[in-house]
Coordinates of C-alpha atoms in Angstrom, one line a residue:
X1 CA 118.1 346.8 141.1
X2 CA 117.3 348.8 137.9
X3 CA 117.3 352.6 138.4
X4 CA 114.1 354.5 137.6
X5 CA 115.1 356.4 134.4
X6 CA 115.0 360.2 134.2
X7 CA 113.5 361.7 131.1
X8 CA 115.1 365.2 131.2
X9 CA 118.2 366.5 132.8
X10 CA 116.8 368.3 135.8
X11 CA 117.9 368.8 139.4
X12 CA 116.8 365.2 140.3
X13 CA 118.9 363.8 137.4
X14 CA 121.9 365.7 138.7
X15 CA 121.4 364.2 142.1
X16 CA 120.8 360.7 140.8
X17 CA 123.9 360.9 138.4
X18 CA 126.2 362.0 141.2
X19 CA 125.0 359.2 143.5
X20 CA 125.3 356.5 140.8
X21 CA 128.7 357.8 139.7
X22 CA 130.1 357.8 143.3
X23 CA 128.9 354.2 143.8
X24 CA 130.4 353.1 140.5
X25 CA 133.8 354.8 141.3
X26 CA 133.7 353.1 144.6
X27 CA 133.5 349.8 142.9
X28 CA 136.1 350.6 140.3
X29 CA 138.5 352.6 142.6
X30 CA 141.0 349.8 143.3
X31 CA 141.2 348.8 139.6
X32 CA 141.7 352.4 138.5
X33 CA 144.4 352.9 141.2
X34 CA 146.1 349.7 140.0
X35 CA 146.5 350.9 136.4
X36 CA 147.7 354.4 137.3
X37 CA 151.1 354.5 135.7
X38 CA 150.9 357.9 134.2
X39 CA 151.6 360.8 134.7
X40 CA 153.1 359.5 138.0
X41 CA 152.9 355.8 139.1
X42 CA 151.5 356.7 142.5
X43 CA 148.4 354.5 142.4
X44 CA 145.9 357.1 143.5
X45 CA 143.8 358.1 140.4
X46 CA 140.8 356.1 141.4
X47 CA 140.9 357.3 145.0
X48 CA 141.3 361.0 143.9
X49 CA 138.4 360.7 141.5
X50 CA 136.2 359.1 144.2
X51 CA 137.1 361.9 146.8
X52 CA 136.4 364.6 144.2
X53 CA 133.0 363.2 143.3
X54 CA 132.2 362.6 146.9
X55 CA 132.6 366.3 147.6
X56 CA 130.4 367.1 144.6
X57 CA 127.7 364.7 145.9
X58 CA 127.8 366.3 149.3
X59 CA 127.3 369.7 147.8
X60 CA 124.3 368.5 145.8
X61 CA 122.7 366.9 148.8
X62 CA 123.2 370.1 150.7
X63 CA 121.4 372.0 147.9
X64 CA 118.4 369.6 148.2
X65 CA 118.5 369.8 152.0
X66 CA 118.2 373.5 151.7
X67 CA 115.0 373.1 149.8
X68 CA 113.4 370.6 152.2
X69 CA 112.9 366.9 151.5
X70 CA 109.9 367.0 149.3
X71 CA 109.6 366.1 145.7
X72 CA 107.9 369.2 144.3
X73 CA 108.6 370.8 141.0
X74 CA 112.1 372.3 140.4
X75 CA 112.5 375.6 142.2
X76 CA 109.7 374.9 144.7
X77 CA 110.1 374.2 148.4
X78 CA 110.7 370.6 147.6
X79 CA 113.5 370.8 145.0
X80 CA 116.3 373.1 143.8
X81 CA 116.4 374.3 140.2
X82 CA 118.6 372.6 137.7
X83 CA 120.9 375.6 137.8
X84 CA 121.2 375.4 141.6
X85 CA 121.9 371.6 141.6
X86 CA 124.4 371.9 138.7
X87 CA 126.3 374.8 140.3
X88 CA 126.4 372.9 143.6
X89 CA 127.8 369.9 141.9
X90 CA 130.5 371.9 140.2
X91 CA 131.4 373.9 143.3
X92 CA 131.6 370.8 145.4
X93 CA 133.9 369.1 142.9
X94 CA 136.1 372.3 142.7
X95 CA 136.7 372.6 146.5
X96 CA 137.1 368.9 146.9
X97 CA 139.3 368.1 143.9
X98 CA 142.2 365.8 144.6
X99 CA 145.1 365.1 142.4
X100 CA 145.6 365.7 138.7
X101 CA 142.6 363.5 137.7
X102 CA 140.3 365.0 140.3
X103 CA 141.1 368.5 139.2
X104 CA 140.3 367.7 135.6
X105 CA 137.1 366.0 136.6
X106 CA 136.1 369.1 138.5
X107 CA 136.6 371.2 135.4
X108 CA 134.6 368.8 133.3
X109 CA 131.7 369.1 135.7
X110 CA 132.1 372.9 135.8
X111 CA 131.9 373.0 132.0
X112 CA 128.7 370.9 132.0
X113 CA 127.2 373.0 134.8
X114 CA 127.8 376.2 132.8
X115 CA 125.5 374.8 130.0
X116 CA 123.0 373.2 132.3
X117 CA 122.5 376.4 134.2
X118 CA 122.2 378.5 131.0
X119 CA 119.9 376.2 129.1
X120 CA 117.2 376.0 131.8
X121 CA 114.5 378.4 130.8
X122 CA 112.5 378.3 134.1
X123 CA 109.4 376.7 132.5
X124 CA 110.6 373.3 131.1
X125 CA 111.1 370.2 133.2
X126 CA 114.9 370.3 132.4
X127 CA 117.1 370.1 129.3
X128 CA 116.8 367.6 126.6
X129 CA 119.3 365.6 124.5
X130 CA 120.5 368.6 122.5
X131 CA 121.3 370.4 125.7
X132 CA 123.2 367.5 127.1
X133 CA 125.2 367.3 123.9
X134 CA 126.2 371.0 124.4
X135 CA 127.1 370.3 128.0
X136 CA 129.4 367.5 127.1
X137 CA 131.1 369.6 124.4
X138 CA 131.6 372.5 126.9
X139 CA 133.0 370.1 129.4
X140 CA 135.6 368.7 127.0
X141 CA 136.7 372.2 125.9
X142 CA 136.9 373.5 129.5
X143 CA 139.1 370.6 130.6
X144 CA 141.5 371.2 127.7
X145 CA 141.7 374.9 128.4
X146 CA 142.5 374.2 132.0
X147 CA 145.6 372.0 131.3
X148 CA 148.8 373.9 130.4
X149 CA 150.0 371.4 127.8
X150 CA 147.3 368.9 126.8
X151 CA 148.5 365.4 125.9
X152 CA 146.6 362.9 123.8
X153 CA 146.0 359.4 125.1
X154 CA 144.7 360.8 128.4
X155 CA 141.4 361.7 130.0
X156 CA 141.3 364.7 127.7
X157 CA 141.2 362.5 124.7
X158 CA 138.4 360.4 126.2
X159 CA 136.4 363.5 127.1
X160 CA 136.7 364.9 123.5
X161 CA 135.7 361.5 122.0
X162 CA 132.6 361.5 124.3
X163 CA 131.6 364.9 123.1
X164 CA 132.2 364.1 119.4
X165 CA 130.1 360.9 119.6
X166 CA 127.3 362.8 121.3
X167 CA 127.1 365.2 118.4
X168 CA 126.6 362.3 115.9
X169 CA 123.2 361.3 117.3
X170 CA 119.8 362.9 117.8
X171 CA 117.4 361.9 120.5
X172 CA 116.7 362.2 124.2
X173 CA 119.2 362.4 127.0
X174 CA 119.5 358.6 127.3
X175 CA 120.4 358.3 123.6
X176 CA 123.0 361.1 123.8
X177 CA 124.5 359.7 127.1
X178 CA 124.9 356.2 125.6
X179 CA 126.6 357.6 122.5
X180 CA 129.0 359.6 124.7
X181 CA 129.7 356.5 126.8
X182 CA 130.4 354.3 123.7
X183 CA 132.6 357.0 122.1
X184 CA 134.5 357.4 125.4
X185 CA 134.9 353.6 125.7
X186 CA 136.3 353.3 122.2
X187 CA 138.7 356.2 122.9
X188 CA 139.8 354.7 126.2
X189 CA 140.6 351.4 124.5
X190 CA 142.9 353.2 122.1
X191 CA 144.9 355.1 124.7
X192 CA 147.7 352.5 124.9
X193 CA 148.5 353.2 121.3
X194 CA 148.6 356.9 121.8
X195 CA 150.8 357.1 124.9
X196 CA 153.8 354.8 124.9
X197 CA 154.1 354.5 128.6
X198 CA 150.5 353.0 128.7
X199 CA 151.4 350.6 125.9
X200 CA 154.5 349.3 127.7
X201 CA 152.5 348.7 130.8
X202 CA 149.6 347.2 128.9
X203 CA 147.0 349.4 130.5
X204 CA 144.5 352.1 129.5
X205 CA 144.7 355.6 130.9
X206 CA 143.5 355.6 134.5
X207 CA 141.8 359.0 134.4
X208 CA 140.0 358.1 131.2
X209 CA 138.9 354.8 132.8
X210 CA 137.4 356.9 135.6
X211 CA 135.6 359.2 133.2
X212 CA 134.1 356.2 131.4
X213 CA 132.8 355.0 134.7
X214 CA 131.2 358.4 135.4
X215 CA 129.6 358.4 131.9
X216 CA 128.3 354.9 132.5
X217 CA 126.4 356.3 135.5
X218 CA 125.0 359.0 133.3
X219 CA 123.6 356.4 131.0
X220 CA 122.1 354.6 133.9
X221 CA 120.5 357.8 135.1
X222 CA 118.5 358.2 131.9
X223 CA 118.1 354.6 130.7
X224 CA 117.5 352.9 134.1
X225 CA 120.2 350.3 133.4
X226 CA 124.0 350.4 133.5
X227 CA 125.7 349.9 130.2
X228 CA 128.2 347.1 129.7
X229 CA 125.9 344.1 130.2
X230 CA 125.5 344.0 133.9
X231 CA 129.0 345.0 134.8
X232 CA 127.7 347.9 136.9
X233 CA 127.6 351.5 136.1
X234 CA 130.5 352.4 133.9
X235 CA 131.7 348.9 133.0
X236 CA 134.7 349.6 130.7
X237 CA 137.1 347.6 128.6
X238 CA 139.0 345.0 130.6
X239 CA 142.7 345.8 130.8
X240 CA 145.7 344.0 132.2
X241 CA 146.6 345.3 135.6
X242 CA 150.3 345.4 136.3
X243 CA 151.4 343.4 139.3
X244 CA 153.2 346.5 140.5
X245 CA 153.1 349.9 139.0
X246 CA 156.7 350.6 138.1
X247 CA 158.0 354.2 137.7
X248 CA 158.6 354.5 134.0
X249 CA 160.3 357.1 131.9
X250 CA 158.0 359.3 129.8
X251 CA 158.8 358.8 126.1
X252 CA 160.1 361.6 124.1
X253 CA 157.3 363.7 122.6
X254 CA 154.7 362.7 125.1
X255 CA 155.0 366.1 126.7
X256 CA 155.3 366.8 130.4
X257 CA 152.1 368.3 131.5
X258 CA 148.8 366.5 131.7
X259 CA 151.5 364.0 132.5
X260 CA 154.9 364.6 134.2
X261 CA 157.9 362.4 133.9
X262 CA 157.2 359.8 136.5
X263 CA 160.8 358.7 136.9
X264 CA 162.8 361.9 137.0
X265 CA 160.0 364.5 137.3
X266 CA 159.4 367.0 140.1
X267 CA 159.4 365.8 143.7
X268 CA 156.2 367.5 145.0
X269 CA 152.6 367.7 144.1
X270 CA 151.1 371.1 145.3
X271 CA 147.3 371.7 145.4
X272 CA 145.5 374.7 146.8
X273 CA 142.3 376.6 146.5
X274 CA 142.8 380.2 145.5
X275 CA 140.7 383.3 145.9
X276 CA 141.9 385.6 143.0
X277 CA 140.8 387.7 140.1
X278 CA 141.0 386.3 136.5
X279 CA 143.9 388.5 135.5
X280 CA 146.0 387.4 138.4
X281 CA 145.3 383.8 137.6
X282 CA 146.6 384.3 134.1
X283 CA 149.9 385.5 135.5
X284 CA 149.9 382.7 138.0
X285 CA 149.6 380.1 135.2
X286 CA 152.7 381.5 133.4
X287 CA 154.7 381.5 136.6
X288 CA 153.8 378.0 137.7
X289 CA 154.3 376.7 134.1
X290 CA 158.0 377.8 134.5
X291 CA 158.3 376.2 137.9
X292 CA 157.1 372.7 137.1
X293 CA 154.7 370.5 135.1
X294 CA 151.3 368.8 135.3
X295 CA 149.8 372.2 135.7
X296 CA 146.0 372.3 135.9
X297 CA 144.1 375.5 137.0
X298 CA 140.3 375.1 137.1
X299 CA 137.5 377.2 138.4
X300 CA 136.4 380.8 137.9
X301 CA 134.2 383.6 139.5
X302 CA 136.9 384.3 142.0
X303 CA 137.6 380.8 143.2
X304 CA 140.2 378.5 141.6
X305 CA 141.8 375.1 142.3
X306 CA 145.5 375.0 141.4
X307 CA 147.4 371.7 140.8
X308 CA 151.1 371.5 139.8
X309 CA 154.1 369.2 140.2
X310 CA 157.2 371.1 141.2
X311 CA 160.6 370.7 142.9
X312 CA 160.2 373.9 144.9
X313 CA 156.9 373.6 146.7
X314 CA 157.5 376.9 148.6
X315 CA 157.8 378.8 145.3
X316 CA 154.5 377.3 144.1
X317 CA 152.7 378.5 147.2
X318 CA 154.4 381.9 147.1
X319 CA 153.1 382.3 143.5
X320 CA 149.6 381.7 144.8
X321 CA 150.1 384.3 147.6
X322 CA 151.1 386.9 145.0
X323 CA 148.0 386.1 142.9
X324 CA 145.5 386.1 145.7
X325 CA 144.7 384.1 148.9
X326 CA 145.7 380.4 148.7
X327 CA 144.0 378.1 151.3
X328 CA 143.5 374.4 151.9
X329 CA 147.1 374.0 150.8
X330 CA 148.2 370.4 150.3
X331 CA 151.7 369.4 149.5
X332 CA 152.6 365.7 148.8
X333 CA 156.1 364.3 148.3
X334 CA 155.8 361.6 145.7
X335 CA 158.2 359.4 147.7
X336 CA 157.0 360.2 151.2
X337 CA 153.3 361.2 151.5
X338 CA 151.5 364.2 152.8
X339 CA 153.3 367.2 154.1
X340 CA 150.9 369.2 156.3
X341 CA 152.1 372.8 156.0
X342 CA 150.4 373.9 159.1
X343 CA 153.0 371.9 161.2
X344 CA 156.1 373.4 159.6
X345 CA 158.4 374.7 162.3
X346 CA 156.8 372.8 165.2
X347 CA 158.4 369.6 166.7
X348 CA 156.4 366.5 165.6
X349 CA 154.5 364.7 168.3
X350 CA 155.6 361.1 168.7
X351 CA 153.2 358.7 167.1
X352 CA 151.8 355.8 169.1
X353 CA 152.3 352.4 167.5
X354 CA 148.7 351.4 166.9
X355 CA 145.1 352.8 167.2
X356 CA 141.6 351.9 166.3
X357 CA 139.3 354.3 164.4
X358 CA 135.6 353.5 164.4
X359 CA 132.4 355.0 163.0
X360 CA 129.7 354.9 165.6
X361 CA 126.0 355.6 165.2
X362 CA 125.3 357.4 168.6
X363 CA 126.8 359.4 171.4
X364 CA 126.5 356.5 173.8
X365 CA 128.5 354.2 171.7
X366 CA 131.0 356.9 171.0
X367 CA 131.6 357.0 174.8
X368 CA 131.9 353.2 175.0
X369 CA 134.4 353.0 172.1
X370 CA 136.3 356.0 173.5
X371 CA 136.7 354.3 176.8
X372 CA 138.2 351.3 175.0
X373 CA 140.7 353.6 173.4
X374 CA 139.2 354.1 170.0
X375 CA 139.1 357.3 168.0
X376 CA 135.5 357.7 166.9
X377 CA 133.6 359.4 164.1
X378 CA 130.0 360.0 164.8
X379 CA 127.5 359.0 162.1
X380 CA 124.2 360.8 162.8
X381 CA 121.0 359.3 161.4
X382 CA 120.8 360.2 157.7
X383 CA 124.2 361.8 157.8
X384 CA 126.9 359.2 157.0
X385 CA 130.5 360.6 157.3
X386 CA 132.5 361.4 154.2
X387 CA 135.9 359.8 153.6
X388 CA 137.6 363.1 154.5
X389 CA 136.2 362.8 158.1
X390 CA 137.6 359.3 158.4
X391 CA 141.0 360.5 157.2
X392 CA 140.9 363.3 159.7
X393 CA 140.1 360.8 162.5
X394 CA 143.1 358.7 161.3
X395 CA 145.3 361.7 161.6
X396 CA 143.9 362.5 165.1
X397 CA 144.7 359.0 166.2
X398 CA 148.3 359.8 165.4
X399 CA 149.5 356.2 165.1
X400 CA 151.8 354.3 162.8
X401 CA 149.2 351.6 162.4
X402 CA 145.5 352.0 162.2
X403 CA 142.6 349.5 162.4
X404 CA 139.6 351.0 160.7
X405 CA 136.1 349.9 161.7
X406 CA 133.3 351.4 159.4
X407 CA 130.5 349.6 161.2
X408 CA 128.2 350.0 158.3
X409 CA 127.9 348.0 155.0
X410 CA 127.1 351.2 153.1
X411 CA 130.4 352.8 154.2
X412 CA 132.6 350.2 152.6
X413 CA 133.7 352.4 149.6
X414 CA 134.0 355.5 151.8
X415 CA 136.2 353.7 154.3
X416 CA 138.3 352.1 151.5
X417 CA 139.0 355.5 150.0
X418 CA 139.9 356.9 153.4
X419 CA 142.2 354.0 154.1
X420 CA 143.9 354.4 150.7
X421 CA 144.4 358.2 151.4
X422 CA 145.9 357.4 154.8
X423 CA 148.3 354.9 153.3
X424 CA 149.5 357.5 150.9
X425 CA 150.5 359.5 154.0
X426 CA 152.7 356.7 155.2
X427 CA 150.2 355.1 157.7
X428 CA 149.7 351.4 157.8
X429 CA 145.9 350.8 157.7
X430 CA 143.9 347.6 157.9
X431 CA 140.2 348.0 157.1
X432 CA 138.0 345.4 158.8
X433 CA 134.6 345.3 157.0
X434 CA 132.4 345.5 160.1
X435 CA 128.7 346.0 159.1
X436 CA 127.3 347.0 162.4
X437 CA 128.5 348.7 165.6
X438 CA 127.9 345.4 167.5
X439 CA 130.5 343.7 165.2
X440 CA 132.8 346.6 166.0
X441 CA 132.3 346.0 169.8
X442 CA 133.3 342.4 169.3
X443 CA 136.4 343.3 167.4
X444 CA 137.4 345.9 169.9
X445 CA 137.0 343.4 172.7
X446 CA 139.8 341.3 171.4
X447 CA 142.1 344.1 170.3
X448 CA 145.6 343.9 171.8
X449 CA 148.0 346.6 170.7
X450 CA 151.0 344.6 172.0
X451 CA 150.4 341.8 169.4
X452 CA 151.9 341.9 165.9
X453 CA 149.8 344.0 163.6
X454 CA 148.7 341.2 161.3
X455 CA 147.8 338.9 164.3
X456 CA 145.8 341.7 165.9
X457 CA 143.9 342.3 162.7
X458 CA 143.2 338.6 162.1
X459 CA 141.8 338.3 165.7
X460 CA 139.6 341.3 165.4
X461 CA 138.4 340.3 161.9
X462 CA 137.5 336.8 163.2
X463 CA 135.6 338.2 166.2
X464 CA 133.6 340.6 164.0
X465 CA 132.9 337.9 161.5
X466 CA 131.6 335.5 164.2
X467 CA 129.1 338.1 165.4
X468 CA 125.7 338.1 163.7
X469 CA 124.0 341.4 163.8
X470 CA 120.4 342.7 163.8
X471 CA 118.5 345.9 164.3
X472 CA 115.0 347.1 164.9
X473 CA 113.6 350.0 162.9
X474 CA 110.2 351.5 162.1
X475 CA 108.9 351.3 158.6
X476 CA 108.3 354.7 157.0
X477 CA 106.1 353.5 154.2
X478 CA 104.4 350.4 152.7
X479 CA 107.1 348.2 151.1
X480 CA 107.9 344.7 149.9
X481 CA 110.4 342.9 152.1
X482 CA 112.0 339.5 152.4
X483 CA 109.5 338.8 155.2
X484 CA 106.4 340.1 153.2
X485 CA 104.6 343.4 152.9
X486 CA 105.1 345.9 155.6
X487 CA 103.0 349.0 156.4
X488 CA 104.1 352.4 157.6
X489 CA 104.6 352.2 161.3
X490 CA 105.4 348.5 161.4
X491 CA 108.3 347.4 163.5
X492 CA 111.0 345.7 161.3
X493 CA 113.5 343.2 162.6
X494 CA 116.5 343.1 160.2
X495 CA 119.0 340.2 160.6
X496 CA 122.3 340.6 158.7
X497 CA 120.8 343.4 156.7
X498 CA 117.6 341.7 155.5
X499 CA 114.1 342.1 157.0
X500 CA 113.3 338.9 158.8
X501 CA 110.5 339.8 161.1
X502 CA 107.6 342.3 160.8
X503 CA 105.6 343.1 163.9
X504 CA 103.6 345.7 165.7
X505 CA 105.2 345.7 169.1
X506 CA 108.9 346.6 169.6
X507 CA 109.5 344.1 172.5
X508 CA 107.7 341.2 170.8
X509 CA 109.6 341.8 167.5
X510 CA 112.9 342.0 169.4
X511 CA 112.1 338.6 171.1
X512 CA 111.4 337.0 167.7
X513 CA 114.6 338.4 166.3
X514 CA 116.7 337.1 169.2
X515 CA 115.1 333.7 169.0
X516 CA 115.9 333.4 165.3
X517 CA 119.5 334.4 165.9
X518 CA 120.0 332.0 168.8
X519 CA 118.7 329.1 166.8
X520 CA 122.1 328.8 165.3
X521 CA 123.7 329.0 168.8
X522 CA 125.5 331.7 170.6
X523 CA 127.3 332.6 173.9
X524 CA 126.7 336.3 174.2
X525 CA 123.8 338.6 173.3
X526 CA 124.7 342.3 173.0
X527 CA 121.9 344.9 173.1
X528 CA 122.4 348.6 172.2
X529 CA 119.4 350.6 173.1
X530 CA 118.4 353.7 171.1
X531 CA 116.8 356.7 172.8
X532 CA 113.3 355.8 171.5
X533 CA 113.4 352.2 172.7
X534 CA 110.8 351.3 175.4
X535 CA 112.2 351.8 178.9
X536 CA 111.5 348.3 180.1
X537 CA 112.8 346.4 177.0
X538 CA 116.3 345.7 178.2
X539 CA 115.2 344.0 181.4
X540 CA 112.5 342.0 179.6
X541 CA 114.9 340.8 176.9
X542 CA 117.6 339.9 179.5
X543 CA 115.1 337.8 181.4
X544 CA 113.9 336.1 178.2
X545 CA 117.5 335.1 177.3
X546 CA 118.3 334.0 180.8
X547 CA 115.2 331.8 181.0
X548 CA 115.2 330.4 177.5
X549 CA 118.9 329.9 176.8
X550 CA 121.3 328.4 179.3
X551 CA 124.9 329.6 179.4
X552 CA 124.1 332.6 177.2
X553 CA 125.0 336.0 178.7
X554 CA 123.5 339.4 177.9
X555 CA 125.2 342.7 178.0
X556 CA 123.3 346.0 177.5
X557 CA 124.6 349.4 176.3
X558 CA 122.9 352.7 175.8
X559 CA 123.6 354.0 172.3
X560 CA 121.7 357.4 172.5
X561 CA 120.4 358.9 169.2
X562 CA 121.6 356.1 166.9
X563 CA 118.8 355.9 164.4
X564 CA 117.8 352.3 165.1
X565 CA 115.5 351.5 168.1
X566 CA 117.7 348.6 169.0
X567 CA 121.0 347.0 167.8
X568 CA 121.5 343.3 168.6
X569 CA 124.6 341.2 168.3
X570 CA 125.0 337.5 168.9
X571 CA 128.5 336.0 169.3

């Protein structure tokens, strides 16, 4: 569906851009991971960019939540100012930056935020095209300054090309954004000729590909349509994806920093946040530059994000201790996965062979899934979990093999990013694309940990896929639906994600939904009641099924505060 275009770069535009960019990176994540052969062929650039931007989005949403949910003018009770939203975006990216690419993206956003915050005069509706041009230029400059030894043919080249192209046009934000996107796309296509390792692999730079995706979302924010002819926000030049990313030797003269030597380079990636003064950070840069390569230090105003590849991870952390207070320390061995420094010196608890991790919409279902042995992540109404929460749940499960049940179609990209992160830590993860908690219940019912992993996943996937799902909700406003026009307060019956029934009574609407679902057959009806469902609805629906459909059983669970009035599954 086309996006409603923004005219000026204001707080709402920041929010829209972040959401569109996150969705676009979710779609492109696997492709970007697959072409990640440089600086290290570890196949995680797309995932790191997604996780970084996810943190930025969460911070922007928090800024809006702090000003209420209205749509008033910037700075009123309904909306933060542009400066507030831009700073939130930059801060969120800074504290959530992952990997080399994510750290550079965080600095790009910080550079933009510096201009967006300064350009707002308190009276205008936001900044115009000339202000966006300045922001893109500041972003490119800031990113280069953050990298110890910039290398051409990387995301830095793509960012500079975007800024240069923006300077060549005059017009509104949409015109400037499109010019930047087109300039970045052209620069991206040229990266294999600038960096020999990319040319040998036949791919473009993965970080640059991610930036083009983010800029495509910026165009969609202001134009209302994604560039690239319907390829989705950020459609970029098609490139050959290697069947397998081989570690390759960095060619002489390519330089080690924005890119390390993937074959014989340092063994560890070290990332941490650092509370420190500017002067101390300058000394830290010099020390870390001697210790390793791929050094990127971003941030300011007392908070920094440090990224470096080294052989001596302890020395890199000690350097941070001398400069200030390092925290959120993350050490990854390129051949092994994550090393969680908090567990150093303690005997490792033995992992179980297999576990299920599931997102559930209410406390009642959390208890049900927990009794079945699953590790749960609670998704409260309007507060979907971030990928970091799913990764933490995978770690809590402490298993060699994980079956991940997102139980929500909107969580597919989040769950995929979490699965990829868990795999990088040495955990075998299978993501079953469950779209509702009732599909998760069906999958969990056939879960057998003693089976071979692949057989168990196939059985669970088959059970979930054979379960049609529905839910009842109350319309918040007048709207067009697949079943016609609904009014605020109408009861909506959604089957497989689409509105199929519009009614005024909860029980009658539920009956109509169940009747439609059972027209195609079924052996079991699952009902999950929300807190606001009528007290007598369960008994009424059980009787209706028993009387109208021979040999169809009904099972009822209480979901608690799950958002929907009623979840329905038919197997």
